[in-house]
CSV table of N, CA, C and O and ligand atoms in Angstrom, one decimal:
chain,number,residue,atom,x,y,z
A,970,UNK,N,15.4,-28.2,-18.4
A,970,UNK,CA,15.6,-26.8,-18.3
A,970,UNK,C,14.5,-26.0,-18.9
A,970,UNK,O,14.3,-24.9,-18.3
A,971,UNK,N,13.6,-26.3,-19.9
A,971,UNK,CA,12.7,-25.6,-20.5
A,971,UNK,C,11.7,-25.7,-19.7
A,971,UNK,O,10.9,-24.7,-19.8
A,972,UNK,N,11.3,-26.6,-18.9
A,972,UNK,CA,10.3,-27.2,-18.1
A,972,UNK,C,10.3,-25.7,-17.2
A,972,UNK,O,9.4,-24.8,-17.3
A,973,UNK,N,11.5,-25.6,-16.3
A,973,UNK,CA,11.9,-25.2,-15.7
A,973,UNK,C,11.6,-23.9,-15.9
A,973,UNK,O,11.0,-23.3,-14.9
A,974,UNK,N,11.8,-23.2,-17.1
A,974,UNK,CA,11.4,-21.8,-17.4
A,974,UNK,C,10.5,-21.8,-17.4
A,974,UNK,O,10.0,-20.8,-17.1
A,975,UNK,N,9.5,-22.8,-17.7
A,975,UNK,CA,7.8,-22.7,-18.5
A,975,UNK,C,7.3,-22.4,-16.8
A,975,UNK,O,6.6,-21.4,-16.6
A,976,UNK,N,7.7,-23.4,-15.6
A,976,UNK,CA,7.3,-23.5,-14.6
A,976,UNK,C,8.0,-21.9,-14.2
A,976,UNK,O,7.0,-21.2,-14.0
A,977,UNK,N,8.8,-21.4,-14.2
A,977,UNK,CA,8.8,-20.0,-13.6
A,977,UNK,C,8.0,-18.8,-14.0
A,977,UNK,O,7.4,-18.0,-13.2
A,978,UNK,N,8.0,-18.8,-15.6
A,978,UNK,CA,7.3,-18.2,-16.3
A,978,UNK,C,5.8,-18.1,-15.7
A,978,UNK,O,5.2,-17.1,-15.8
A,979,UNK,N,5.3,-19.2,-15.2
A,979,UNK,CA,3.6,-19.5,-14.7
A,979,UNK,C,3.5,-19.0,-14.0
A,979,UNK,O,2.8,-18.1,-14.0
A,980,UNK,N,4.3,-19.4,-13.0
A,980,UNK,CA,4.3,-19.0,-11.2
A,980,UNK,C,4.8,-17.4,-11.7
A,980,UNK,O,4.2,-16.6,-11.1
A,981,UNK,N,5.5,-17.0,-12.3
A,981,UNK,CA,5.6,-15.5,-12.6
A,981,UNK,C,4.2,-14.4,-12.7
A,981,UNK,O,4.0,-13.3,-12.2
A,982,UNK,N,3.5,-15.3,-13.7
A,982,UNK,CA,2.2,-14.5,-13.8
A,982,UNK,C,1.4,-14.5,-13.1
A,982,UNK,O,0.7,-13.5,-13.0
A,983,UNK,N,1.3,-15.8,-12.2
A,983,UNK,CA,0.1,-15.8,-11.6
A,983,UNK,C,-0.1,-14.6,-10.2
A,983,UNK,O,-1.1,-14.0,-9.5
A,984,UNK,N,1.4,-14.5,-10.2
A,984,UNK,CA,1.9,-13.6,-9.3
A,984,UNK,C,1.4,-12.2,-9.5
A,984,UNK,O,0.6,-11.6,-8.8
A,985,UNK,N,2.1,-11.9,-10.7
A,985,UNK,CA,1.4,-10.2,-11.2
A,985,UNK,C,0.1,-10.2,-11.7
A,985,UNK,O,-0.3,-9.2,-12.3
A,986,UNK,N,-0.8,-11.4,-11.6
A,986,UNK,CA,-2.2,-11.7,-11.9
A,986,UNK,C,-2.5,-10.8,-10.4
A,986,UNK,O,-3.1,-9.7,-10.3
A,987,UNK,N,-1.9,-11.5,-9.3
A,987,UNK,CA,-2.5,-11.0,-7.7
A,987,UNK,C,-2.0,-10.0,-7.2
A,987,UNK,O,-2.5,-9.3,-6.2
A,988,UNK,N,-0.9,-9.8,-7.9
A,988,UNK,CA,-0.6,-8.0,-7.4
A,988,UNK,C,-1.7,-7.7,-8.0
A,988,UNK,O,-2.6,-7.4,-7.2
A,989,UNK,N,-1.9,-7.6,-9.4
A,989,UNK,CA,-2.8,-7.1,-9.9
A,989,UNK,C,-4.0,-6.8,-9.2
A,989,UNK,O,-4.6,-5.7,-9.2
A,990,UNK,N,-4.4,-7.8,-8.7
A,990,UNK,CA,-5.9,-7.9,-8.0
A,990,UNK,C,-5.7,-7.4,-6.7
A,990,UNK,O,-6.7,-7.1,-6.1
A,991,UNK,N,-4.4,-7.2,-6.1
A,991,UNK,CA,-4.0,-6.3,-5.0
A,991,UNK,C,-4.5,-5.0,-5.2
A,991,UNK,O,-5.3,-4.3,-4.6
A,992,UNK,N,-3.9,-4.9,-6.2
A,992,UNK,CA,-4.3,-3.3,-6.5
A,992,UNK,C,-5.4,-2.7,-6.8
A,992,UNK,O,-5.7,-1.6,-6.2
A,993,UNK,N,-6.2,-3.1,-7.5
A,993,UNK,CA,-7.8,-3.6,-7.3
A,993,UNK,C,-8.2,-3.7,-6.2
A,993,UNK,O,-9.3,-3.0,-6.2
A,994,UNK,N,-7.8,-4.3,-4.9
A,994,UNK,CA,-8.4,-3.7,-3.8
A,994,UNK,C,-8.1,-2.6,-3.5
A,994,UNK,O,-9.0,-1.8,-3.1
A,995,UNK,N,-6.7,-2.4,-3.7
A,995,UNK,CA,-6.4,-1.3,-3.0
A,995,UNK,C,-6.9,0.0,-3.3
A,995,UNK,O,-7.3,0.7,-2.5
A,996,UNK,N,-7.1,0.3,-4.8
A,996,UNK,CA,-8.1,1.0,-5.4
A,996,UNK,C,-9.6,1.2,-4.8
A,996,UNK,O,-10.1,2.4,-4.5
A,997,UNK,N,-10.2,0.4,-4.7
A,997,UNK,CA,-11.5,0.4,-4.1
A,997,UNK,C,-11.6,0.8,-2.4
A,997,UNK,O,-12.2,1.6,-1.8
A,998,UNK,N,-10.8,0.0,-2.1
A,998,UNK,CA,-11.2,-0.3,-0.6
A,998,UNK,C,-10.1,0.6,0.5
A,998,UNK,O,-10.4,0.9,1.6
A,999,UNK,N,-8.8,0.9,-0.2
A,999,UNK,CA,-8.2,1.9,0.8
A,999,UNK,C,-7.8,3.2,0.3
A,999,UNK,O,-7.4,4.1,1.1
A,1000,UNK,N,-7.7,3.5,-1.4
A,1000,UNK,CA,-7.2,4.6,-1.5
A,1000,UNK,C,-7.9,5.6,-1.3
A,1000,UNK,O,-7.3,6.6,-1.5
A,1001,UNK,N,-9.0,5.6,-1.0
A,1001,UNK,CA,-9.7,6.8,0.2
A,1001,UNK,C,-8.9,7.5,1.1
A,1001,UNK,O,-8.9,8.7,1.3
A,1002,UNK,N,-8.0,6.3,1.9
A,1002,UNK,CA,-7.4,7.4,3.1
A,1002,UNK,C,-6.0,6.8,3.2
A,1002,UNK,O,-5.3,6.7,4.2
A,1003,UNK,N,-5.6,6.4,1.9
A,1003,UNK,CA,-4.2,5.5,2.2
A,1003,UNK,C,-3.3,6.0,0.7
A,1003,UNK,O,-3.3,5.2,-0.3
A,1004,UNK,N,-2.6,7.3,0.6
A,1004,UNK,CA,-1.9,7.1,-0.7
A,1004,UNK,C,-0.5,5.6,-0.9
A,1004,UNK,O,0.0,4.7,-0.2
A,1005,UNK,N,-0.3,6.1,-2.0
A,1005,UNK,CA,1.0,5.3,-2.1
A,1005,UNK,C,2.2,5.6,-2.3
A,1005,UNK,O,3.2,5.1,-1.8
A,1006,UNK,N,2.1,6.9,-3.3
A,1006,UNK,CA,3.3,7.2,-3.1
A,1006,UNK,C,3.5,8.9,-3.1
A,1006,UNK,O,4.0,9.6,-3.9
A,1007,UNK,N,3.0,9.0,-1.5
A,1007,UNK,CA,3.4,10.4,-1.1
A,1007,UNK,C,2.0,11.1,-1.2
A,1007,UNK,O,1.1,10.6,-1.8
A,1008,UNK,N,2.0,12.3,-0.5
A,1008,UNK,CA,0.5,12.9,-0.7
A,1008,UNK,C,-0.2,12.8,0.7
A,1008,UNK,O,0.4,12.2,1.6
A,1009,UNK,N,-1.4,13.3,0.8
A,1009,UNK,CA,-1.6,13.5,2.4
A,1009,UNK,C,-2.8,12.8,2.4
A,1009,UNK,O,-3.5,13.1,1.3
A,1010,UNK,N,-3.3,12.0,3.0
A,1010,UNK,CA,-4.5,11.0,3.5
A,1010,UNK,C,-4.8,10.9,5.1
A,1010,UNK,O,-4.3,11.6,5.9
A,1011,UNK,N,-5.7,10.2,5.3
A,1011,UNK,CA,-6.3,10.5,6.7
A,1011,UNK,C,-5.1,9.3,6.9
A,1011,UNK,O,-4.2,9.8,7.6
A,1012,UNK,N,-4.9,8.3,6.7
A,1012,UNK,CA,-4.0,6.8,6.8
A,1012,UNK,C,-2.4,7.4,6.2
A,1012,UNK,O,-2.2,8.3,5.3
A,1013,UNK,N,-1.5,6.7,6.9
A,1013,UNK,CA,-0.3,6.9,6.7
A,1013,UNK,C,-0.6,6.2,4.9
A,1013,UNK,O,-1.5,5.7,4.2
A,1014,UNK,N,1.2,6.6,4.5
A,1014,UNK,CA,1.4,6.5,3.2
A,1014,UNK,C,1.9,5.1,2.7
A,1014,UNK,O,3.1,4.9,2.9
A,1015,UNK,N,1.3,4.1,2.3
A,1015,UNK,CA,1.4,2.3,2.1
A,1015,UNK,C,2.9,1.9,1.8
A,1015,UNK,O,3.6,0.9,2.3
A,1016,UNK,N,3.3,3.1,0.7
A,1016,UNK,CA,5.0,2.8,0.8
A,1016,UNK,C,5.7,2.9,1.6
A,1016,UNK,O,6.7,2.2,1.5
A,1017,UNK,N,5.5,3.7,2.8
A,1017,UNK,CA,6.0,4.1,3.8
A,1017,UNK,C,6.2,2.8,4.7
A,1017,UNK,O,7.2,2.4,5.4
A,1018,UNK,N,4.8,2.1,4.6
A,1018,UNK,CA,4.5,1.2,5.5
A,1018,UNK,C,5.0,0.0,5.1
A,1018,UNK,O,5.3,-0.9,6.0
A,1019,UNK,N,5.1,-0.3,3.4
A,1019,UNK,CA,5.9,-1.2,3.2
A,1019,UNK,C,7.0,-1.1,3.8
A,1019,UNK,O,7.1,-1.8,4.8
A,1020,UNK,N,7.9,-0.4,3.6
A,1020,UNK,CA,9.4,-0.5,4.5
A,1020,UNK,C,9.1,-0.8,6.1
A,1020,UNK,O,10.0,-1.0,6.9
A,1021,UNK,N,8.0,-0.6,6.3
A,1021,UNK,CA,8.5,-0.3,7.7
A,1021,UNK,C,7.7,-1.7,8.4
A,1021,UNK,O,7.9,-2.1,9.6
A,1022,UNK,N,6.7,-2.4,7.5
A,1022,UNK,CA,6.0,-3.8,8.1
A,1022,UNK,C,6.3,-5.3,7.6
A,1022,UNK,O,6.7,-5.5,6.5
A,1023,UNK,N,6.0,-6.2,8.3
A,1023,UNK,CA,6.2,-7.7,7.7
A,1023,UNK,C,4.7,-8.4,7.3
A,1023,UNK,O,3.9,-8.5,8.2
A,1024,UNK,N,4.5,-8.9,6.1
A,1024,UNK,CA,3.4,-9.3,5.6
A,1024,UNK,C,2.4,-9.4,6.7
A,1024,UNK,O,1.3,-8.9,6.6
A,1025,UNK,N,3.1,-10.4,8.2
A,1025,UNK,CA,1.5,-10.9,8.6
A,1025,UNK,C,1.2,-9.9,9.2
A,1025,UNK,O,0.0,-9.6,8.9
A,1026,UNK,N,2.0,-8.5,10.4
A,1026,UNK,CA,1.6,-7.3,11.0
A,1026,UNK,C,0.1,-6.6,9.6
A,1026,UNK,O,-1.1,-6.3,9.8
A,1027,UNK,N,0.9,-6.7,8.5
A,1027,UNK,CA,0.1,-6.1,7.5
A,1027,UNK,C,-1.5,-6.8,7.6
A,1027,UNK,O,-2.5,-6.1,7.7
A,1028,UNK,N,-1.6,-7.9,7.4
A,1028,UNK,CA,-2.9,-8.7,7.2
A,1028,UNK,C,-3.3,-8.2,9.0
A,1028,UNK,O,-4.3,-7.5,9.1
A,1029,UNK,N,-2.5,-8.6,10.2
A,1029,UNK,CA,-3.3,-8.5,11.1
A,1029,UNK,C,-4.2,-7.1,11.1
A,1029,UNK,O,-5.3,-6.9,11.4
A,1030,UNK,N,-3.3,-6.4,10.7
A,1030,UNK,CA,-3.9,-4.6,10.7
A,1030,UNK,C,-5.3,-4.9,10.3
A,1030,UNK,O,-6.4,-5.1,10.9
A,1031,UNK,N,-4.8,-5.0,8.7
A,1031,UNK,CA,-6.1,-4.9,7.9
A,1031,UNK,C,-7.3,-5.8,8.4
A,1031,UNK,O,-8.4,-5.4,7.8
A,1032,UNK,N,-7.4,-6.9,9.2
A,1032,UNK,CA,-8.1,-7.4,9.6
A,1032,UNK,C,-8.9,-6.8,10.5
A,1032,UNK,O,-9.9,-6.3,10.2
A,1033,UNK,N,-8.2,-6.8,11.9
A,1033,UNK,CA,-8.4,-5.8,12.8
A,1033,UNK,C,-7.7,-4.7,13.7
A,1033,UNK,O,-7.1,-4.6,14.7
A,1034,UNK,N,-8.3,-3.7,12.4
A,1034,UNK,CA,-7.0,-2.7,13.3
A,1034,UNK,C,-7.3,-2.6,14.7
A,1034,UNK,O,-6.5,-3.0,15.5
A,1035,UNK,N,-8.8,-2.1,15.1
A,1035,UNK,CA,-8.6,-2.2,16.6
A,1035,UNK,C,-8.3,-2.9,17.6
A,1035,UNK,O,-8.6,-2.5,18.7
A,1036,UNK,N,-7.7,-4.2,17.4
A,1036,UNK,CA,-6.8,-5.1,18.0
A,1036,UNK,C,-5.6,-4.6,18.2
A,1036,UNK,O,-4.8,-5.1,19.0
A,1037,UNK,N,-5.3,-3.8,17.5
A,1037,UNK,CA,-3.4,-3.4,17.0
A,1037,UNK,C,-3.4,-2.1,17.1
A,1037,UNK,O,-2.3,-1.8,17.4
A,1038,UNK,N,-4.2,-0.9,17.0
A,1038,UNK,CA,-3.2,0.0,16.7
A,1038,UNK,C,-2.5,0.7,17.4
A,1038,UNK,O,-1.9,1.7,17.1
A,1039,UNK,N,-2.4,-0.2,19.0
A,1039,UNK,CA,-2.1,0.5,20.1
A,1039,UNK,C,-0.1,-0.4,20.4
A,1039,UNK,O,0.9,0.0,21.0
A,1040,UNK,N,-0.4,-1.7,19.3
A,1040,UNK,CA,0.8,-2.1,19.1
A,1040,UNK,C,1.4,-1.1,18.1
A,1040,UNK,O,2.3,-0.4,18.7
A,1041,UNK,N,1.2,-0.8,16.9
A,1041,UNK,CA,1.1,-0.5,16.3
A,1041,UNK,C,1.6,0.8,16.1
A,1041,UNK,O,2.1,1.2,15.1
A,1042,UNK,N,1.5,1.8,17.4
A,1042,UNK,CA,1.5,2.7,17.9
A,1042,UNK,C,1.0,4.2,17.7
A,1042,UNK,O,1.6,5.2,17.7
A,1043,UNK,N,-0.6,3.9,17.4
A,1043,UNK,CA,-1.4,5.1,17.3
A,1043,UNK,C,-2.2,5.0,18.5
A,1043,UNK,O,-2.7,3.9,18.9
A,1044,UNK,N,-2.4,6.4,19.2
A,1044,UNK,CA,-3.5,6.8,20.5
A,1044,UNK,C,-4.6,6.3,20.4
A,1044,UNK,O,-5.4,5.8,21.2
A,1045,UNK,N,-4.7,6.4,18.9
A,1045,UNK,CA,-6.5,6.3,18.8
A,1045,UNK,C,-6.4,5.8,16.9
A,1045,UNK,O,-5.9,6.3,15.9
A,1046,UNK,N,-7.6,4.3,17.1
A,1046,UNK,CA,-8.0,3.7,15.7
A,1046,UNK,C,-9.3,4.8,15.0
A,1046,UNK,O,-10.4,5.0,15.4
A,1047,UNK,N,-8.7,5.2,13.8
A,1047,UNK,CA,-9.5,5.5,13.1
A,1047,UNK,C,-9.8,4.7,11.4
A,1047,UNK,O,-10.2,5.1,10.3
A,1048,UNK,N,-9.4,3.2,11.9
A,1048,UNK,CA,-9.4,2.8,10.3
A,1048,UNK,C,-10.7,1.8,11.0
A,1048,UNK,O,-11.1,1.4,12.1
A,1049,UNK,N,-11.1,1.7,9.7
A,1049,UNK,CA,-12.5,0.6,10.2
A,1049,UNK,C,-11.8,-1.0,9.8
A,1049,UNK,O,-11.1,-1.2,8.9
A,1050,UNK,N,-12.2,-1.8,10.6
A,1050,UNK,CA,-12.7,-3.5,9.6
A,1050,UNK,C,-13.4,-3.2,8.5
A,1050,UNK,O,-14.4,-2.6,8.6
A,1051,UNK,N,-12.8,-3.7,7.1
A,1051,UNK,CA,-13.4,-4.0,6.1
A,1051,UNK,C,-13.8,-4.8,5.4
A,1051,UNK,O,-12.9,-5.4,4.8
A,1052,UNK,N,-15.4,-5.3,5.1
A,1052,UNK,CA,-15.4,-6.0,4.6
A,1052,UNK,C,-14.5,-7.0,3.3
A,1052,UNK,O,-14.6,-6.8,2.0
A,1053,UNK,N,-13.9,-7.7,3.9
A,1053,UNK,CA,-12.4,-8.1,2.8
A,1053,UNK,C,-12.8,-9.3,3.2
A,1053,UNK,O,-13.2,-9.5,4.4
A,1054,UNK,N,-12.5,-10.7,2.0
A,1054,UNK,CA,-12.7,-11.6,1.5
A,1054,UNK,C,-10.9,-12.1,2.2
A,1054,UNK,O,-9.8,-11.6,1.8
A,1055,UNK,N,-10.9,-12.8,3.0
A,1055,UNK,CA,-9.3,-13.4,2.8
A,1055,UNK,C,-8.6,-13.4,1.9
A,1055,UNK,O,-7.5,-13.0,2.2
A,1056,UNK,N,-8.7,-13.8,0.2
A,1056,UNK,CA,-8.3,-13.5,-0.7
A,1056,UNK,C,-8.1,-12.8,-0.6
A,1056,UNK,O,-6.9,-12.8,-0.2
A,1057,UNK,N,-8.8,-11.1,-0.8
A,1057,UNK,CA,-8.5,-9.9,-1.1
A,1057,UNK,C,-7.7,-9.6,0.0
A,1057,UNK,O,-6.9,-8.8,-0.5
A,1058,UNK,N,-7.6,-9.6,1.1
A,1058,UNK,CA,-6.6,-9.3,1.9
A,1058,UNK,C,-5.3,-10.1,1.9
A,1058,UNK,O,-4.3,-9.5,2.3
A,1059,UNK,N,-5.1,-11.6,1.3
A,1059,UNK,CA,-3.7,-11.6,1.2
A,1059,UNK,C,-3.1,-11.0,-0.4
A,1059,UNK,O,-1.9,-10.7,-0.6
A,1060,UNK,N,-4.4,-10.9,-1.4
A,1060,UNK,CA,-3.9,-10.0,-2.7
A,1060,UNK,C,-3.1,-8.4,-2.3
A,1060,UNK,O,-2.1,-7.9,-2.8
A,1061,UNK,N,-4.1,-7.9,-1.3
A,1061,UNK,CA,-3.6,-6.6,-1.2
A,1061,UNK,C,-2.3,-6.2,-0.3
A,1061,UNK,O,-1.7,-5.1,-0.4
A,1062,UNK,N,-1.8,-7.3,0.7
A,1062,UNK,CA,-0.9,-7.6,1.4
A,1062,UNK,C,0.4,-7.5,0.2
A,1062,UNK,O,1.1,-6.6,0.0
A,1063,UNK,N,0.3,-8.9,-0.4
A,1063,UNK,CA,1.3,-8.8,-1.7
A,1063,UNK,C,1.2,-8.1,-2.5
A,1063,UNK,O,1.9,-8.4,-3.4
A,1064,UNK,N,0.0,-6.6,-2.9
A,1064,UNK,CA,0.4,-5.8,-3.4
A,1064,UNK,C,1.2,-4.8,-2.4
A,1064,UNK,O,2.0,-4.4,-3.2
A,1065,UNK,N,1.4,-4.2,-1.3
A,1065,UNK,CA,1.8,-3.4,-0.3
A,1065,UNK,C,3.3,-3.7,-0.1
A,1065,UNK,O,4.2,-2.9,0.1
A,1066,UNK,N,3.4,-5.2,-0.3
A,1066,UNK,CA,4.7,-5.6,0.1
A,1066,UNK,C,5.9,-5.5,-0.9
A,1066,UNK,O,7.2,-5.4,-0.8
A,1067,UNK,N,4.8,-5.4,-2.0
A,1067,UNK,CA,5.7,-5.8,-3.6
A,1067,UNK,C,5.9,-3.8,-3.5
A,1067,UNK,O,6.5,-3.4,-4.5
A,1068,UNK,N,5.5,-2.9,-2.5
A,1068,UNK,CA,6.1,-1.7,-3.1
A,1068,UNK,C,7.4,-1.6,-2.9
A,1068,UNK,O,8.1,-1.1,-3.8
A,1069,UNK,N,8.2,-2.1,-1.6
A,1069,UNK,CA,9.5,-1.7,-1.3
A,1069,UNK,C,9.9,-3.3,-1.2
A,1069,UNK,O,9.5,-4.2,-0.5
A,1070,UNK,N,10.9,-3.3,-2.1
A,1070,UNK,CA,11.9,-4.6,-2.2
A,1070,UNK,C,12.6,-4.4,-1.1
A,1070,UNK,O,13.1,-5.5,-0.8
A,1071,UNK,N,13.0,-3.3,-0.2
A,1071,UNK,CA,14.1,-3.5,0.8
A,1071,UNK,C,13.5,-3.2,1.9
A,1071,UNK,O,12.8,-2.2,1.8
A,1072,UNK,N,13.4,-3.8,3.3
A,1072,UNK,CA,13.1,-3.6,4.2
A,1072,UNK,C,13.8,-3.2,5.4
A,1072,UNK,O,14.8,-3.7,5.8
A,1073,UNK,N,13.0,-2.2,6.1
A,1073,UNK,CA,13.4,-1.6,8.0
A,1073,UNK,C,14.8,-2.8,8.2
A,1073,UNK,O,16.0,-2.8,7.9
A,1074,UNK,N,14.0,-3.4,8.5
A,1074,UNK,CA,14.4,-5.5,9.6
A,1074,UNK,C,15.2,-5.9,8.8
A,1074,UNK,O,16.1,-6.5,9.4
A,1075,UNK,N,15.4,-5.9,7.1
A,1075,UNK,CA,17.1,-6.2,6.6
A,1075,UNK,C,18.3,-5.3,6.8
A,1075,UNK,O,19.4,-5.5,6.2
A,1076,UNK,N,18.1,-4.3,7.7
A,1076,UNK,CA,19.0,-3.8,7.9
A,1076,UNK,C,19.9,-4.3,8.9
A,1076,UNK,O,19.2,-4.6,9.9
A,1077,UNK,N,21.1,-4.5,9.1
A,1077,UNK,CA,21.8,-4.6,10.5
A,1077,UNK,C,22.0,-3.4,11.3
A,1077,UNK,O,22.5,-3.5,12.4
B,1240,HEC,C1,-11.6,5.2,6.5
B,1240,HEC,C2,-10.1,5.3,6.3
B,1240,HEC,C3,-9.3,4.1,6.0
B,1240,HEC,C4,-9.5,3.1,5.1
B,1240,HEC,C5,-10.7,2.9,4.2
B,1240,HEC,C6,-8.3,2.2,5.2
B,1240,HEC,N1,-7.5,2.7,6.2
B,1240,HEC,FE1,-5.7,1.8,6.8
B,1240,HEC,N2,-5.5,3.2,8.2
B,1240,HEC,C7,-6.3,4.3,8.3
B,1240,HEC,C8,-5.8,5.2,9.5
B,1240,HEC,C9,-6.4,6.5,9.9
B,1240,HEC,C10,-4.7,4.5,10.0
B,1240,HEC,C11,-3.8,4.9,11.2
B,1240,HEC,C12,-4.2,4.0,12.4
B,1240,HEC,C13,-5.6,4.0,12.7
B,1240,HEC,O1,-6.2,5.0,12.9
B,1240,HEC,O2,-6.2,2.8,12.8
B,1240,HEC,C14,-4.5,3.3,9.2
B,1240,HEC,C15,-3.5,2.3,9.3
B,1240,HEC,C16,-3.3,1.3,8.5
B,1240,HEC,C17,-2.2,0.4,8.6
B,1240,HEC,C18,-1.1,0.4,9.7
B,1240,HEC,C19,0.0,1.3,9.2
B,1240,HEC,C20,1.3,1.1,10.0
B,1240,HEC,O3,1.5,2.0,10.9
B,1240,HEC,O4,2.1,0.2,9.8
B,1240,HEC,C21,-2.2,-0.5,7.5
B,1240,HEC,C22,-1.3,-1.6,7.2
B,1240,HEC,C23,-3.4,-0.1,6.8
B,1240,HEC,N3,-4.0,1.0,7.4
B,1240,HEC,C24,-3.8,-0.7,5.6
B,1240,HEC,C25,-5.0,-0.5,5.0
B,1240,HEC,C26,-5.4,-1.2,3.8
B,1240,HEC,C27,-4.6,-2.3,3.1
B,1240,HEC,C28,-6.7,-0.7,3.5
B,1240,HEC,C29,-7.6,-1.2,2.4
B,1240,HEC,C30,-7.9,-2.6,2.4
B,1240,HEC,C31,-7.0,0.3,4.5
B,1240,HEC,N4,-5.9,0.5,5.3
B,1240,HEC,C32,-8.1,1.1,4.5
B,1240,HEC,C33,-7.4,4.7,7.6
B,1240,HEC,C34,-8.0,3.8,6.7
């Protein structure tokens, strides 16, 4: 049983280690045109988008949005490809995701 806590306890941190470093991206690399919570940006608002996306939609975006944003459903891409490390894109993924614990798609 103690094992057990020590092992959740780890995997707990390492976790809020990569939000952490989510945010860190997100800081640098999108809060230019992406708020979070509320407020007007050239990019929709990330909380918003939490509720409304599933992790990999999220990574594909950020990969390439001009592949998507016509799924996605904007006329016209105005986000660029950013230089992002895979790391940093699945850090900032599970920072985006970690805003809204409830999602669109768990609803019935
Ligand atoms: C230069 C401005 C700019 C930067 C920097 C930028 N975005 Fe965007 N983003 C946009 C715009 C504008 C859109 C709306 C669609 C489009 O124009 O491509 C968008 C759309 C998105 C979407 C799709 C939203 C939806 O409808 O579900 C995601 C996800 C996203 N951005 C994440 C990010 C992340 C994460 C970063 C940082 C790593 C980032 N963006 C950096 C401007 C930007």
């Amino acid at each position: 049983m103690k094992n057990l806590i020590t092992i959740l306890l780890l995997a707990g941190t390492s976790l809020w280690a990569d939000m952490d470093q989510g945010k860190k991206v997100y800081a640098s690399s999108c809060a230019i045109c992406h708020t979070v919570n509320g407020g007007s940006a050239l990019g929709p608002d990330l909380n918003i988008v939490s509720y409304t996306r599933k992790k990999e939609d999220l990574a594909a975006y950020i990969k390439e949005p001009y592949n998507h944003y016509e799924r996605f459903g904007y006329s016209a891409n105005a986000m660029p490809a950013l230089p992002l490390e895979d790391k940093e894109i699945e850090d900032v993924v599970d920072y985006i995701d970690s805003l809204q614990p409830f999602k669109k798609w768990m609803k019935k």
